[in-house]
XYZ file of C-alpha atoms in Angstrom:
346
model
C 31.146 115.014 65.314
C 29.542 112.589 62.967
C 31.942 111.769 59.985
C 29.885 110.492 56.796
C 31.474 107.272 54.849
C 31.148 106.328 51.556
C 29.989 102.548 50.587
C 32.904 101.340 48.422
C 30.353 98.777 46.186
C 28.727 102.341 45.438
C 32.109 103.560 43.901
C 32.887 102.750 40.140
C 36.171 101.866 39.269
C 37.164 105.188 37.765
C 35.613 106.629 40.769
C 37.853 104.866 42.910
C 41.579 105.944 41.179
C 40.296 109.456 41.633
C 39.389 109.181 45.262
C 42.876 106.848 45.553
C 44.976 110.234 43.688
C 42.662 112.901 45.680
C 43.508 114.490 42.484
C 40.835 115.776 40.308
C 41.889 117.780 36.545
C 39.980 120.915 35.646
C 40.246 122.992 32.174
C 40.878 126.809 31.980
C 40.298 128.482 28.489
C 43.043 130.805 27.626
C 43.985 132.587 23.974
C 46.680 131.018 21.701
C 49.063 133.241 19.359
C 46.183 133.268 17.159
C 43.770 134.389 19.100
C 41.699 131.030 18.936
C 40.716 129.697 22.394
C 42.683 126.940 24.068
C 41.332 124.476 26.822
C 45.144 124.294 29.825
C 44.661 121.546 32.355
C 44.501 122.308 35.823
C 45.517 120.281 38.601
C 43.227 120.725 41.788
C 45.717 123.449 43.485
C 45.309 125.666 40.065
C 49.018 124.757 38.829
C 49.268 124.792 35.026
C 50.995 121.995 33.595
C 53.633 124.786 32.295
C 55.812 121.826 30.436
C 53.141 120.375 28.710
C 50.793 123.185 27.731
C 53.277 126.023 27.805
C 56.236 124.731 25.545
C 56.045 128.384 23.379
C 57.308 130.186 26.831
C 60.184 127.868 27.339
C 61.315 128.620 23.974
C 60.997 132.271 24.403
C 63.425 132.449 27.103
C 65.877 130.291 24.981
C 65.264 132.563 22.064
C 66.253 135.406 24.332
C 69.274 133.950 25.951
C 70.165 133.188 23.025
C 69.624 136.559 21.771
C 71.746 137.910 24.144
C 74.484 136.105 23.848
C 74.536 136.220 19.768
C 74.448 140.175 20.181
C 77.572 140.222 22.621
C 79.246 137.951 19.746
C 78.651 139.691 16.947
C 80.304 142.851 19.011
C 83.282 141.139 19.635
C 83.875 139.150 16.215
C 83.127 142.450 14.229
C 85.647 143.848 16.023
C 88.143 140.880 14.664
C 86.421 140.705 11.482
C 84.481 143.402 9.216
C 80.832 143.203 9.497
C 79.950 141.703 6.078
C 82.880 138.589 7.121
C 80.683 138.179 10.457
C 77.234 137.756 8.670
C 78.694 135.193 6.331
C 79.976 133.281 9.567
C 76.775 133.759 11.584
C 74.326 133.041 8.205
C 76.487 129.772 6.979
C 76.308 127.227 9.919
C 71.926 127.743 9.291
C 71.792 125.973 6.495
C 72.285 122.874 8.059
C 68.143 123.003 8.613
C 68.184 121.592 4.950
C 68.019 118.224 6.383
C 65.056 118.768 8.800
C 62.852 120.574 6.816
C 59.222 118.801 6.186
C 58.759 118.809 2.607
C 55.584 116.929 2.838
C 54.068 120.264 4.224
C 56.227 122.403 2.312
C 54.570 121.150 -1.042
C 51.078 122.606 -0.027
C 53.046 126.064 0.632
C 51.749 128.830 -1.639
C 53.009 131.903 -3.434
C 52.269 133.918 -0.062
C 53.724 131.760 2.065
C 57.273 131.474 -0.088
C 57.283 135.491 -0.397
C 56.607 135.953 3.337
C 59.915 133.691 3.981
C 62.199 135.335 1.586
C 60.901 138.597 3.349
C 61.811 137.506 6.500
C 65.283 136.482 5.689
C 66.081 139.518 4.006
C 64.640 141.777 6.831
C 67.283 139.563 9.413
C 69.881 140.252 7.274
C 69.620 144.000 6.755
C 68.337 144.089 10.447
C 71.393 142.450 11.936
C 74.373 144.285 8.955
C 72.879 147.411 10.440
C 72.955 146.638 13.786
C 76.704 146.060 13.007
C 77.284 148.968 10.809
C 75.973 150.902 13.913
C 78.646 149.745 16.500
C 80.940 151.619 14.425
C 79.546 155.065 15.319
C 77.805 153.904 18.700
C 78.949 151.820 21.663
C 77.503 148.160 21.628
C 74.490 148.995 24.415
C 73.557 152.274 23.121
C 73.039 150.070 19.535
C 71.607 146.783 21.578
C 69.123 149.596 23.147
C 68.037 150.510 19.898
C 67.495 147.849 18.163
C 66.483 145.102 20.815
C 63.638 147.651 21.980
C 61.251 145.334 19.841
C 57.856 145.018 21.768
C 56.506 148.371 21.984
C 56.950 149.201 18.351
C 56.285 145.697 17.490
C 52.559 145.891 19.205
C 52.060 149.051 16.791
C 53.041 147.821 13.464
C 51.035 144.413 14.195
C 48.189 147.417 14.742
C 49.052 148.671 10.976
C 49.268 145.613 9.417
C 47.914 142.600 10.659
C 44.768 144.883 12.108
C 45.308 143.504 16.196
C 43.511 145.362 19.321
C 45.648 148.719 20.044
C 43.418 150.923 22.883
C 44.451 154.133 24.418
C 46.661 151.888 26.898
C 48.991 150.868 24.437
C 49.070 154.317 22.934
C 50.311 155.885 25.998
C 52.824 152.996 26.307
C 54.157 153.816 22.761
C 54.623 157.434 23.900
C 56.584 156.611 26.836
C 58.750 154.169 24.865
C 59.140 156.718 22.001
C 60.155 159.184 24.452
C 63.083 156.696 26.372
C 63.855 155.782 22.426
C 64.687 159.461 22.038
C 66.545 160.115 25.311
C 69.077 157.495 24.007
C 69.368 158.357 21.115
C 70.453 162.368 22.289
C 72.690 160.657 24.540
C 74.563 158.283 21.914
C 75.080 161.541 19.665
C 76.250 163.782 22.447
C 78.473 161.151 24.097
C 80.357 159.933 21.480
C 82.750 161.982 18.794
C 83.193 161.553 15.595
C 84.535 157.837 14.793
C 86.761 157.320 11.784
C 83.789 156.196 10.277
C 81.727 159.059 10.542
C 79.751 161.412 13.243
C 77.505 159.676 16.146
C 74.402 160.805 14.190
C 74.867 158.504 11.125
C 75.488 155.667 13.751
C 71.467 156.156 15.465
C 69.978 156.571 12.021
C 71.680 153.528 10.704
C 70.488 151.722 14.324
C 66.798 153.086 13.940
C 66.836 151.443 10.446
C 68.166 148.072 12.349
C 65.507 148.664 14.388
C 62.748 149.223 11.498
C 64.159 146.080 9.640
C 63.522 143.729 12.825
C 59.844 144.870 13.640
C 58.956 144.101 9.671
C 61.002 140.866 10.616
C 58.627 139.987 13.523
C 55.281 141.232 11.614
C 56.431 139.087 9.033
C 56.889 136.053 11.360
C 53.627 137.010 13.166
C 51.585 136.801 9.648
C 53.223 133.226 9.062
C 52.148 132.084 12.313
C 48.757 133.217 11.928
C 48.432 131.364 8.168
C 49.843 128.517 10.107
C 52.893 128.009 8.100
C 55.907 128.720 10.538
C 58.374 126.031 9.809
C 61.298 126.207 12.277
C 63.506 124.574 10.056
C 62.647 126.382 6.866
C 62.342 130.335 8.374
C 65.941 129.220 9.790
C 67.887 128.077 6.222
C 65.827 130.737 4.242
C 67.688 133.586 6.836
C 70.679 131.441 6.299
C 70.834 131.569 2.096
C 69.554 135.333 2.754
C 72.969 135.929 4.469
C 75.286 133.450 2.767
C 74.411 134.391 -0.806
C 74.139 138.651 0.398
C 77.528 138.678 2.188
C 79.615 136.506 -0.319
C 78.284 138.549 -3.264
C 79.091 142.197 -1.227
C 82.651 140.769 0.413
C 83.616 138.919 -3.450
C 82.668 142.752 -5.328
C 84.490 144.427 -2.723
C 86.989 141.923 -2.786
C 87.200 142.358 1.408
C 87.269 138.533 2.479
C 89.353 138.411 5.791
C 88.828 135.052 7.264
C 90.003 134.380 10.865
C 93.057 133.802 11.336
C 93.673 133.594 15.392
C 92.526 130.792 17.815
C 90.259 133.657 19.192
C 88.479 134.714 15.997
C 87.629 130.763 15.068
C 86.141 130.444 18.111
C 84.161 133.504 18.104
C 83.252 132.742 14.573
C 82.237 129.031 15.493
C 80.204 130.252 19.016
C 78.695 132.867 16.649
C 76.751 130.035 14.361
C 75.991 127.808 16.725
C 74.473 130.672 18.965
C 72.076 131.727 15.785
C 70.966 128.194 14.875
C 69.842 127.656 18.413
C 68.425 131.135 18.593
C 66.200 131.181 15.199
C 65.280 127.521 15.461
C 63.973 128.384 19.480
C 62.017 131.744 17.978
C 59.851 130.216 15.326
C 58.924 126.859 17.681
C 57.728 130.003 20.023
C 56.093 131.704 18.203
C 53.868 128.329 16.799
C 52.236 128.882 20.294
C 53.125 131.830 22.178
C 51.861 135.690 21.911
C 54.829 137.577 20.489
C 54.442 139.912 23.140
C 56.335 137.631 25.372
C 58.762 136.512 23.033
C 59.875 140.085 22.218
C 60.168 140.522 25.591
C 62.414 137.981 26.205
C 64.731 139.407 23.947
C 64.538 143.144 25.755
C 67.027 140.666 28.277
C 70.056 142.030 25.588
C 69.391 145.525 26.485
C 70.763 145.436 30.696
C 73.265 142.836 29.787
C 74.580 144.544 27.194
C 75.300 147.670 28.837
C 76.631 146.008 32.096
C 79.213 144.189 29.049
C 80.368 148.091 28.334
C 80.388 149.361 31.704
C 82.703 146.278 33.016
C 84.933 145.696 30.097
C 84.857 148.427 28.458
C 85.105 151.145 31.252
C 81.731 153.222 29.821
C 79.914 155.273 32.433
C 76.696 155.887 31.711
C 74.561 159.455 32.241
C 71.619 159.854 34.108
C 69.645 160.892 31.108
C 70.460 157.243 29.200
C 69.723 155.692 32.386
C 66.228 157.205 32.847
C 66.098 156.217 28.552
C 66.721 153.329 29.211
C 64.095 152.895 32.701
C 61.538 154.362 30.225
C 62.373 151.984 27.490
C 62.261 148.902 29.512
C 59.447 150.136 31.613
C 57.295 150.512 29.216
C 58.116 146.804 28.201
C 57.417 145.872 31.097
C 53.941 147.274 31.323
C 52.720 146.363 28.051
C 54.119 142.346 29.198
C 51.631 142.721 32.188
C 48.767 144.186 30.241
C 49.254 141.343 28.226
C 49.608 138.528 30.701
C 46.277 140.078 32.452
C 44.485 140.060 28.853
C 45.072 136.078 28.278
C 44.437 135.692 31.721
C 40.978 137.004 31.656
């Protein structure tokens, strides 16, 4: 067999570092968070350069670690403190993102853009006082379940409001989610007597207002991301006044401060604010680039960790019925995260 050669005076310098690398780059167009195309580089095997022009997924899967973690906290310190004492401790420690906000591009802010960050702070802090109020009817992974099943219903209110793609696909998905949403919530009420607080019931509707509070929360951040305007640093100490100034007011009227007072409660209280500084600053640099499909996801993680957390310390046993909830819930999810993925893809 004849093998051809190639004259090296008829190779130009830049000619010759790519034969020498026997690498050559190629672009792929994929679909930002905003729907505006994006050129990805492509080495010649087809391997995205994920660090480089993927930082938004990274994030995600810090924001939902994070997540996680911050919702298995705020069980255990509201169990040590009352709920309005935990915000304060979880909302203070955020406004140290004073000092790395960029006011040069926070001058050219407008009216819209300041009223879409005060909304989003107040819709994390009745989101997440509800989510604790809840654990006081409900175990902490019947309320997780409830609240942290964000995509689905997230997908339909970004429908309503911010006018995205919704096709029979997604419709089907919502029913499937609605009806796993519903299976939980019969079990929570049927499961569970009467707490000293009140009956089972009062615990779901107060969780399905959590629930309502952090979808508004993420169409909120969605909007800013599409205006272009979603400063990590200044979503994150506009949740943290939100809290601060809410639960100081509510514990000084009710004259219920209770600060912590054992080696185990400082901690907690300590873990708790560093876990939502890394959390909030990690879910606004996602969603600069990511879809929020795949951030919500992310934070779905919460749901199976936090009911392995009651079925190993706290001796729960869980029904068939929440189980196949909770399959339907998640499955769902998990659809609508590969519809998704094969969207962008093509």
């Amino acid at each position: 067999m004849e093998t051809s050669r190639i004259d090296p005076s008829l190779v130009k310098p830049m000619d010759r570092i790519a034969c020498a690398d026997q690498k050559v780059t190629h672009k792929q167009i994929s679909v930002d968070s905003e729907g505006n195309d994006r050129e990805d580089s492509l080495d010649d095997d087809g391997g995205l350069c994920f660090s480089c022009k993927r930082p938004g997924l990274f994030w995600a899967v810090i924001a939902g670690l994070s997540q996680t973690l911050q919702v298995l906290l705020l069980a255990e310190t509201a169990h040590a403190l009352n709920s309005l004492q935990t915000m304060f401790f979880r909302s203070l420690p955020l406004l140290v993102f004073v000092l790395f906000i960029s006011w040069e591009e926070a001058v050219n802010y407008d009216s819209q853009d300041l009223v879409l960050n005060i909304l989003y702070g107040l819709f994390d802090v009745i989101g997440v006082s509800s989510f604790l109020f809840s654990t006081g009817f409900l175990s902490v992974s019947d309320a997780t379940a409830i609240v942290c099943n964000q995509p689905i219903p997230s997908t339909l209110f970004a429908c309503i409001f911010l006018g995205e793609v919704f096709d029979v696909t997604d419709g089907a998905l919502v029913i499937l989610n609605a009806i796993g949403l519903v299976l939980i919530c019969k079990t929570s009420m049927e499961n569970y007597a009467a707490s000293s607080q009140g009956p089972p019931f009062v615990g779901v509707s107060i969780a399905l207002f959590a629930l309502l509070c952090v979808v508004l929360l993420k169409a909120t951040a969605r909007k800013l991301a599409h205006r272009g305007r979603e400063d990590p640093s200044l979503v994150s100490l506009i949740v943290g006044c939100s809290g601060t100034m809410l639960s100081t007011v509510c514990l000084t009227l009710t004259d219920s401060w209770d600060m912590p007072s054992t080696t185990q409660e400082i901690l907690l209280s300590i873990l708790l604010g560093l876990t939502a500084i890394v959390h909030f600053y990690s879910f606004s640099k996602a969603l600069q680039t990511e879809n929020m499909m795949y951030i919500a996801t992310a934070i779905t993680l919460s749901i199976p960790v936090a009911y392995c957390y009651d079925v190993i310390f706290k001796g729960i046993i869980l029904s068939l019925v929440t189980i196949i909830g909770v399959g339907l819930s998640m499955g769902s999810t998990l659809l609508l995260y590969v519809k998704t993925c094969v969207a962008n893809h093509d």
